[in-house]
Short mmCIF file of N, CA and C in Angstrom, two decimals:
data_model
loop_
_atom_site.label_atom_id
_atom_site.label_comp_id
_atom_site.label_asym_id
_atom_site.label_seq_id
_atom_site.Cartn_x
_atom_site.Cartn_y
_atom_site.Cartn_z
N SER A 1 131.17 -54.05 47.97
CA SER A 1 132.35 -54.81 47.60
C SER A 1 132.47 -54.89 46.08
N GLU A 2 133.62 -55.30 45.63
CA GLU A 2 133.88 -55.40 44.18
C GLU A 2 132.99 -56.46 43.52
N ILE A 3 132.75 -57.57 44.24
CA ILE A 3 131.91 -58.64 43.69
C ILE A 3 130.47 -58.15 43.52
N ASN A 4 129.96 -57.43 44.51
CA ASN A 4 128.60 -56.89 44.41
C ASN A 4 128.47 -55.95 43.23
N LYS A 5 129.47 -55.09 43.03
CA LYS A 5 129.45 -54.13 41.93
C LYS A 5 129.46 -54.88 40.59
N MET A 6 130.30 -55.91 40.50
CA MET A 6 130.37 -56.70 39.26
C MET A 6 129.03 -57.40 38.99
N THR A 7 128.41 -57.91 40.04
CA THR A 7 127.12 -58.59 39.90
C THR A 7 126.07 -57.62 39.40
N ILE A 8 126.02 -56.44 39.98
CA ILE A 8 125.06 -55.41 39.55
C ILE A 8 125.32 -55.00 38.10
N ASP A 9 126.59 -54.80 37.76
CA ASP A 9 126.95 -54.41 36.39
C ASP A 9 126.53 -55.49 35.39
N LEU A 10 126.78 -56.75 35.72
CA LEU A 10 126.40 -57.87 34.84
C LEU A 10 124.89 -57.93 34.66
N HIS A 11 124.17 -57.76 35.76
CA HIS A 11 122.71 -57.79 35.75
C HIS A 11 122.17 -56.67 34.85
N GLN A 12 122.72 -55.47 35.01
CA GLN A 12 122.28 -54.33 34.20
C GLN A 12 122.58 -54.55 32.72
N GLU A 13 123.74 -55.10 32.42
CA GLU A 13 124.12 -55.36 31.03
C GLU A 13 123.21 -56.43 30.42
N MET A 14 122.88 -57.46 31.19
CA MET A 14 121.98 -58.50 30.70
C MET A 14 120.61 -57.89 30.37
N HIS A 15 120.12 -57.05 31.26
CA HIS A 15 118.83 -56.39 31.02
C HIS A 15 118.90 -55.50 29.79
N ARG A 16 120.00 -54.77 29.61
CA ARG A 16 120.15 -53.90 28.45
C ARG A 16 120.12 -54.73 27.16
N LEU A 17 120.86 -55.83 27.16
CA LEU A 17 120.90 -56.69 25.98
C LEU A 17 119.52 -57.25 25.64
N ILE A 18 118.79 -57.68 26.66
CA ILE A 18 117.44 -58.20 26.43
C ILE A 18 116.55 -57.10 25.86
N LEU A 19 116.58 -55.93 26.50
CA LEU A 19 115.72 -54.83 26.06
C LEU A 19 116.06 -54.35 24.67
N GLU A 20 117.34 -54.30 24.34
CA GLU A 20 117.76 -53.67 23.10
C GLU A 20 117.99 -54.64 21.95
N GLU A 21 118.30 -55.89 22.25
CA GLU A 21 118.75 -56.76 21.16
C GLU A 21 118.07 -58.11 21.03
N LEU A 22 117.41 -58.61 22.06
CA LEU A 22 116.81 -59.94 21.97
C LEU A 22 115.64 -59.93 21.00
N PRO A 23 115.72 -60.76 19.95
CA PRO A 23 114.60 -60.80 19.00
C PRO A 23 113.48 -61.69 19.52
N LEU A 24 112.30 -61.53 18.97
CA LEU A 24 111.21 -62.44 19.28
C LEU A 24 111.49 -63.78 18.61
N ARG A 25 110.94 -64.83 19.18
CA ARG A 25 111.10 -66.16 18.59
C ARG A 25 110.36 -66.22 17.25
N ASN A 26 110.80 -67.10 16.39
CA ASN A 26 110.24 -67.27 15.05
C ASN A 26 108.72 -67.50 15.09
N GLY A 27 107.97 -66.69 14.37
CA GLY A 27 106.52 -66.85 14.27
C GLY A 27 105.71 -66.14 15.32
N ALA A 28 106.36 -65.54 16.31
CA ALA A 28 105.62 -64.91 17.42
C ALA A 28 104.71 -63.78 16.92
N ILE A 29 105.24 -62.88 16.13
CA ILE A 29 104.44 -61.75 15.64
C ILE A 29 103.24 -62.25 14.84
N GLU A 30 103.46 -63.22 13.97
CA GLU A 30 102.36 -63.77 13.17
C GLU A 30 101.27 -64.37 14.06
N LEU A 31 101.69 -65.07 15.12
CA LEU A 31 100.72 -65.64 16.05
C LEU A 31 99.94 -64.53 16.77
N PHE A 32 100.66 -63.49 17.23
CA PHE A 32 99.99 -62.38 17.92
C PHE A 32 98.98 -61.71 17.00
N GLN A 33 99.36 -61.51 15.74
CA GLN A 33 98.46 -60.86 14.78
C GLN A 33 97.22 -61.72 14.52
N TRP A 34 97.43 -63.03 14.37
CA TRP A 34 96.31 -63.94 14.14
C TRP A 34 95.35 -63.90 15.33
N ALA A 35 95.89 -63.99 16.54
CA ALA A 35 95.06 -63.98 17.75
C ALA A 35 94.29 -62.67 17.85
N ASN A 36 94.95 -61.58 17.54
CA ASN A 36 94.31 -60.27 17.58
C ASN A 36 93.13 -60.22 16.61
N GLU A 37 93.36 -60.67 15.38
CA GLU A 37 92.30 -60.67 14.36
C GLU A 37 91.17 -61.63 14.70
N ALA A 38 91.49 -62.71 15.43
CA ALA A 38 90.49 -63.70 15.83
C ALA A 38 89.83 -63.33 17.16
N SER A 39 90.16 -62.14 17.69
CA SER A 39 89.62 -61.65 18.98
C SER A 39 89.91 -62.61 20.14
N VAL A 40 91.11 -63.19 20.13
CA VAL A 40 91.55 -64.05 21.23
C VAL A 40 92.31 -63.18 22.22
N ASP A 41 91.83 -63.15 23.47
CA ASP A 41 92.52 -62.37 24.50
C ASP A 41 93.82 -63.05 24.85
N MET A 42 94.90 -62.26 24.87
CA MET A 42 96.20 -62.80 25.23
C MET A 42 96.72 -62.07 26.47
N ALA A 43 97.52 -62.79 27.24
CA ALA A 43 98.12 -62.23 28.44
C ALA A 43 99.55 -62.73 28.56
N ILE A 44 100.33 -61.99 29.30
CA ILE A 44 101.70 -62.39 29.61
C ILE A 44 101.74 -62.75 31.09
N CYS A 45 102.39 -63.84 31.37
CA CYS A 45 102.51 -64.34 32.74
C CYS A 45 104.01 -64.58 32.95
N THR A 46 104.68 -63.69 33.69
CA THR A 46 106.14 -63.70 33.70
C THR A 46 106.73 -63.33 35.05
N ALA A 47 108.00 -63.67 35.23
CA ALA A 47 108.75 -63.24 36.41
C ALA A 47 109.56 -61.99 36.10
N SER A 48 109.51 -61.52 34.85
CA SER A 48 110.22 -60.28 34.50
C SER A 48 109.53 -59.09 35.16
N THR A 49 110.30 -58.03 35.38
CA THR A 49 109.73 -56.83 36.00
C THR A 49 108.85 -56.09 35.00
N ASP A 50 107.92 -55.29 35.53
CA ASP A 50 107.08 -54.46 34.66
C ASP A 50 107.94 -53.58 33.78
N GLU A 51 109.02 -53.05 34.34
CA GLU A 51 109.93 -52.16 33.61
C GLU A 51 110.54 -52.89 32.39
N MET A 52 110.99 -54.13 32.61
CA MET A 52 111.56 -54.91 31.51
C MET A 52 110.52 -55.23 30.45
N ILE A 53 109.34 -55.63 30.90
CA ILE A 53 108.27 -55.97 29.96
C ILE A 53 107.91 -54.75 29.12
N ASP A 54 107.69 -53.61 29.79
CA ASP A 54 107.32 -52.39 29.07
C ASP A 54 108.40 -51.97 28.08
N GLY A 55 109.66 -52.04 28.50
CA GLY A 55 110.76 -51.65 27.62
C GLY A 55 110.88 -52.56 26.41
N TYR A 56 110.82 -53.85 26.66
CA TYR A 56 110.97 -54.84 25.59
C TYR A 56 109.79 -54.77 24.63
N PHE A 57 108.59 -54.74 25.19
CA PHE A 57 107.38 -54.72 24.36
C PHE A 57 107.27 -53.42 23.57
N SER A 58 107.68 -52.32 24.17
CA SER A 58 107.63 -51.03 23.47
C SER A 58 108.57 -51.06 22.28
N ARG A 59 109.80 -51.56 22.49
CA ARG A 59 110.78 -51.62 21.41
C ARG A 59 110.24 -52.45 20.25
N LEU A 60 109.55 -53.54 20.57
CA LEU A 60 109.04 -54.42 19.53
C LEU A 60 107.66 -54.03 19.01
N GLY A 61 107.02 -53.06 19.70
CA GLY A 61 105.70 -52.60 19.28
C GLY A 61 104.61 -53.65 19.44
N ILE A 62 104.67 -54.45 20.51
CA ILE A 62 103.70 -55.54 20.67
C ILE A 62 102.84 -55.44 21.93
N ARG A 63 103.02 -54.41 22.72
CA ARG A 63 102.28 -54.33 24.00
C ARG A 63 100.77 -54.37 23.80
N ASN A 64 100.29 -53.74 22.72
CA ASN A 64 98.84 -53.66 22.50
C ASN A 64 98.19 -55.01 22.18
N PHE A 65 98.98 -56.03 21.90
CA PHE A 65 98.43 -57.36 21.65
C PHE A 65 97.92 -58.03 22.93
N PHE A 66 98.40 -57.56 24.09
CA PHE A 66 98.14 -58.26 25.34
C PHE A 66 97.17 -57.50 26.24
N LYS A 67 96.11 -58.20 26.63
CA LYS A 67 95.07 -57.59 27.47
C LYS A 67 95.54 -57.44 28.92
N GLU A 68 96.31 -58.41 29.37
CA GLU A 68 96.79 -58.40 30.77
C GLU A 68 98.25 -58.80 30.83
N VAL A 69 98.94 -58.29 31.85
CA VAL A 69 100.30 -58.72 32.16
C VAL A 69 100.35 -59.04 33.65
N THR A 70 100.77 -60.23 33.98
CA THR A 70 100.96 -60.61 35.37
C THR A 70 102.46 -60.80 35.58
N SER A 71 103.04 -59.94 36.42
CA SER A 71 104.46 -60.06 36.75
C SER A 71 104.58 -60.51 38.20
N THR A 72 105.38 -61.54 38.41
CA THR A 72 105.62 -62.01 39.78
C THR A 72 107.03 -61.64 40.24
N ALA A 73 107.62 -60.64 39.58
CA ALA A 73 109.01 -60.25 39.88
C ALA A 73 109.22 -59.90 41.35
N ILE A 74 108.22 -59.26 41.97
CA ILE A 74 108.40 -58.86 43.37
C ILE A 74 107.52 -59.69 44.31
N SER A 75 106.98 -60.79 43.81
CA SER A 75 106.13 -61.66 44.63
C SER A 75 106.98 -62.58 45.50
N ASP A 76 106.32 -63.14 46.51
CA ASP A 76 106.96 -64.18 47.32
C ASP A 76 107.29 -65.36 46.40
N VAL A 77 108.30 -66.11 46.79
CA VAL A 77 108.75 -67.25 45.99
C VAL A 77 107.61 -68.23 45.71
N ASP A 78 106.71 -68.41 46.67
CA ASP A 78 105.62 -69.37 46.46
C ASP A 78 104.52 -68.83 45.54
N LYS A 79 104.71 -67.63 45.03
CA LYS A 79 103.75 -67.08 44.06
C LYS A 79 104.37 -66.94 42.68
N ARG A 80 105.52 -67.56 42.50
CA ARG A 80 106.21 -67.53 41.21
C ARG A 80 106.16 -68.92 40.58
N LYS A 81 106.39 -68.98 39.26
CA LYS A 81 106.53 -70.27 38.61
C LYS A 81 107.68 -71.02 39.29
N PRO A 82 107.58 -72.29 39.54
CA PRO A 82 106.71 -73.30 38.96
C PRO A 82 105.35 -73.46 39.65
N HIS A 83 105.05 -72.65 40.65
CA HIS A 83 103.75 -72.74 41.31
C HIS A 83 102.65 -72.27 40.36
N PRO A 84 101.43 -72.74 40.51
CA PRO A 84 100.36 -72.37 39.59
C PRO A 84 99.84 -70.94 39.77
N TYR A 85 100.20 -70.28 40.87
CA TYR A 85 99.66 -68.95 41.18
C TYR A 85 99.69 -67.96 40.01
N PRO A 86 100.82 -67.79 39.29
CA PRO A 86 100.83 -66.79 38.22
C PRO A 86 99.74 -67.03 37.17
N TYR A 87 99.52 -68.28 36.83
CA TYR A 87 98.49 -68.60 35.84
C TYR A 87 97.09 -68.45 36.43
N LEU A 88 96.90 -68.86 37.67
CA LEU A 88 95.60 -68.70 38.31
C LEU A 88 95.23 -67.22 38.39
N GLU A 89 96.20 -66.39 38.73
CA GLU A 89 95.99 -64.95 38.83
C GLU A 89 95.68 -64.35 37.45
N THR A 90 96.39 -64.78 36.44
CA THR A 90 96.17 -64.28 35.08
C THR A 90 94.78 -64.67 34.59
N MET A 91 94.37 -65.91 34.83
CA MET A 91 93.03 -66.34 34.42
C MET A 91 91.94 -65.53 35.14
N LYS A 92 92.19 -65.23 36.41
CA LYS A 92 91.23 -64.42 37.17
C LYS A 92 91.10 -63.03 36.54
N LYS A 93 92.24 -62.42 36.18
CA LYS A 93 92.22 -61.10 35.54
C LYS A 93 91.46 -61.13 34.22
N LEU A 94 91.63 -62.21 33.45
CA LEU A 94 90.96 -62.34 32.15
C LEU A 94 89.51 -62.81 32.27
N GLY A 95 89.17 -63.34 33.44
CA GLY A 95 87.82 -63.86 33.64
C GLY A 95 87.56 -65.14 32.85
N VAL A 96 88.57 -66.01 32.81
CA VAL A 96 88.45 -67.27 32.05
C VAL A 96 88.76 -68.47 32.94
N LYS A 97 88.28 -69.62 32.51
CA LYS A 97 88.58 -70.88 33.20
C LYS A 97 89.76 -71.56 32.51
N ALA A 98 90.37 -72.49 33.20
CA ALA A 98 91.50 -73.24 32.63
C ALA A 98 91.11 -73.94 31.35
N SER A 99 89.87 -74.44 31.29
CA SER A 99 89.42 -75.16 30.09
C SER A 99 89.29 -74.25 28.87
N GLU A 100 89.29 -72.93 29.10
CA GLU A 100 89.20 -71.95 28.00
C GLU A 100 90.55 -71.33 27.67
N THR A 101 91.59 -71.87 28.28
CA THR A 101 92.91 -71.24 28.23
C THR A 101 93.94 -72.16 27.58
N LEU A 102 94.89 -71.54 26.89
CA LEU A 102 96.03 -72.26 26.34
C LEU A 102 97.28 -71.51 26.76
N ALA A 103 98.25 -72.22 27.31
CA ALA A 103 99.52 -71.60 27.68
C ALA A 103 100.58 -72.01 26.67
N ILE A 104 101.45 -71.05 26.35
CA ILE A 104 102.59 -71.34 25.49
C ILE A 104 103.82 -71.03 26.33
N GLU A 105 104.65 -72.02 26.54
CA GLU A 105 105.78 -71.90 27.46
C GLU A 105 107.05 -72.41 26.81
N ASP A 106 108.21 -72.00 27.39
CA ASP A 106 109.48 -72.52 26.87
C ASP A 106 110.43 -72.92 27.99
N SER A 107 109.93 -72.96 29.22
CA SER A 107 110.81 -73.33 30.34
C SER A 107 110.14 -74.41 31.19
N PRO A 108 110.94 -75.22 31.88
CA PRO A 108 110.36 -76.24 32.75
C PRO A 108 109.46 -75.64 33.83
N SER A 109 109.89 -74.55 34.45
CA SER A 109 109.08 -73.96 35.53
C SER A 109 107.78 -73.39 34.98
N GLY A 110 107.82 -72.84 33.77
CA GLY A 110 106.61 -72.31 33.15
C GLY A 110 105.62 -73.40 32.81
N VAL A 111 106.12 -74.50 32.24
CA VAL A 111 105.26 -75.63 31.90
C VAL A 111 104.67 -76.23 33.19
N THR A 112 105.48 -76.40 34.20
CA THR A 112 105.00 -76.94 35.48
C THR A 112 103.90 -76.06 36.05
N SER A 113 104.10 -74.74 35.99
CA SER A 113 103.13 -73.78 36.52
C SER A 113 101.79 -73.86 35.79
N SER A 114 101.82 -73.83 34.46
CA SER A 114 100.57 -73.83 33.70
C SER A 114 99.85 -75.18 33.80
N VAL A 115 100.60 -76.27 33.76
CA VAL A 115 100.00 -77.60 33.89
C VAL A 115 99.35 -77.74 35.28
N ALA A 116 100.03 -77.25 36.32
CA ALA A 116 99.48 -77.31 37.68
C ALA A 116 98.21 -76.47 37.82
N ALA A 117 98.08 -75.44 36.97
CA ALA A 117 96.87 -74.61 36.98
C ALA A 117 95.76 -75.24 36.15
N GLY A 118 96.04 -76.41 35.56
CA GLY A 118 95.02 -77.13 34.80
C GLY A 118 94.88 -76.68 33.36
N ILE A 119 95.89 -76.00 32.83
CA ILE A 119 95.83 -75.41 31.49
C ILE A 119 96.53 -76.31 30.47
N LYS A 120 95.89 -76.48 29.31
CA LYS A 120 96.57 -77.16 28.20
C LYS A 120 97.79 -76.30 27.85
N THR A 121 98.93 -76.94 27.70
CA THR A 121 100.18 -76.21 27.54
C THR A 121 100.98 -76.71 26.34
N ILE A 122 101.35 -75.75 25.49
CA ILE A 122 102.23 -76.04 24.37
C ILE A 122 103.62 -75.56 24.74
N ALA A 123 104.58 -76.44 24.65
CA ALA A 123 105.97 -76.07 24.93
C ALA A 123 106.66 -75.77 23.61
N ILE A 124 107.33 -74.63 23.57
CA ILE A 124 108.13 -74.27 22.40
C ILE A 124 109.50 -74.92 22.58
N HIS A 125 109.97 -75.59 21.56
CA HIS A 125 111.24 -76.32 21.61
C HIS A 125 112.40 -75.42 22.06
N ASN A 126 113.14 -75.91 23.03
CA ASN A 126 114.35 -75.22 23.48
C ASN A 126 115.41 -76.31 23.64
N PRO A 127 116.35 -76.38 22.69
CA PRO A 127 117.30 -77.50 22.69
C PRO A 127 118.15 -77.60 23.95
N PHE A 128 118.35 -76.50 24.66
CA PHE A 128 119.22 -76.52 25.84
C PHE A 128 118.56 -77.17 27.04
N ILE A 129 117.22 -77.10 27.11
CA ILE A 129 116.53 -77.64 28.29
C ILE A 129 115.37 -78.55 27.90
N GLU A 130 115.44 -79.10 26.71
CA GLU A 130 114.33 -79.89 26.17
C GLU A 130 113.90 -81.03 27.11
N GLU A 131 114.87 -81.76 27.64
CA GLU A 131 114.53 -82.89 28.51
C GLU A 131 113.74 -82.44 29.74
N LYS A 132 114.20 -81.34 30.36
CA LYS A 132 113.52 -80.82 31.56
C LYS A 132 112.12 -80.32 31.22
N VAL A 133 111.98 -79.69 30.05
CA VAL A 133 110.66 -79.20 29.62
C VAL A 133 109.71 -80.39 29.44
N LEU A 134 110.19 -81.45 28.80
CA LEU A 134 109.34 -82.63 28.57
C LEU A 134 108.99 -83.33 29.89
N GLU A 135 109.90 -83.31 30.86
CA GLU A 135 109.62 -83.89 32.18
C GLU A 135 108.47 -83.16 32.87
N ALA A 136 108.28 -81.89 32.52
CA ALA A 136 107.20 -81.09 33.12
C ALA A 136 105.84 -81.42 32.50
N ARG A 137 105.84 -82.29 31.50
CA ARG A 137 104.63 -82.85 30.88
C ARG A 137 103.71 -81.83 30.20
N PRO A 138 104.23 -81.12 29.19
CA PRO A 138 103.35 -80.24 28.43
C PRO A 138 102.35 -81.09 27.62
N THR A 139 101.25 -80.50 27.22
CA THR A 139 100.27 -81.20 26.40
C THR A 139 100.89 -81.58 25.06
N LEU A 140 101.75 -80.68 24.56
CA LEU A 140 102.34 -80.83 23.24
C LEU A 140 103.64 -80.04 23.18
N GLN A 141 104.60 -80.50 22.39
CA GLN A 141 105.80 -79.70 22.16
C GLN A 141 105.90 -79.42 20.67
N VAL A 142 106.21 -78.17 20.33
CA VAL A 142 106.35 -77.78 18.92
C VAL A 142 107.68 -77.08 18.72
N LYS A 143 108.03 -76.91 17.44
CA LYS A 143 109.32 -76.32 17.09
C LYS A 143 109.35 -74.81 17.36
N ASP A 144 108.27 -74.10 16.99
CA ASP A 144 108.27 -72.65 17.13
C ASP A 144 106.84 -72.11 17.11
N PHE A 145 106.70 -70.80 17.17
CA PHE A 145 105.38 -70.17 17.19
C PHE A 145 104.63 -70.38 15.88
N LEU A 146 105.35 -70.56 14.78
CA LEU A 146 104.67 -70.82 13.50
C LEU A 146 103.89 -72.13 13.57
N GLN A 147 104.44 -73.12 14.24
CA GLN A 147 103.72 -74.39 14.40
C GLN A 147 102.49 -74.21 15.29
N VAL A 148 102.60 -73.36 16.32
CA VAL A 148 101.44 -73.07 17.16
C VAL A 148 100.35 -72.43 16.30
N LEU A 149 100.75 -71.47 15.49
CA LEU A 149 99.81 -70.78 14.61
C LEU A 149 99.13 -71.76 13.65
N GLU A 150 99.91 -72.66 13.05
CA GLU A 150 99.33 -73.68 12.15
C GLU A 150 98.27 -74.51 12.87
N LEU A 151 98.58 -74.93 14.09
CA LEU A 151 97.62 -75.74 14.87
C LEU A 151 96.36 -74.96 15.18
N LEU A 152 96.50 -73.73 15.65
CA LEU A 152 95.34 -72.94 16.05
C LEU A 152 94.51 -72.49 14.85
N ALA A 153 95.17 -72.06 13.80
CA ALA A 153 94.45 -71.56 12.63
C ALA A 153 93.70 -72.67 11.90
N SER A 154 94.16 -73.92 12.07
CA SER A 154 93.49 -75.03 11.37
C SER A 154 92.42 -75.69 12.23
N SER A 155 92.28 -75.27 13.48
CA SER A 155 91.29 -75.94 14.36
C SER A 155 89.96 -75.23 14.36
#
């Protein structure tokens, strides 16, 4: 039908825009570089498809910063955020405990997921959904990745 075609076209255009034009949040590269130099293992825990992750990360040249990628794009709904499964799975891949882990999130479902997995969670400020993010009870909320870097580099 025409509606299905329009939906598919919109979805493809959204993916193209993300892959080709979405910039990283302020301070993200600096944080990745610091973690890399400090030998901190990093992982991505996302509902995006492997194809989207690979395309986006390749364009930005950041894939090598991450030891693991956990995608729940094709998982059952109960294995996606806000459930703790994505984080539990990622920690298992990295061979770490929740007490050795820090999550950085920007969505209510992401914060809910990481907190439910027992992980200290820093929420990156998002003015559009700030109230919902705070309701998910992150350990801390900061303005951007530069603030995360300041906290980690000074500890």
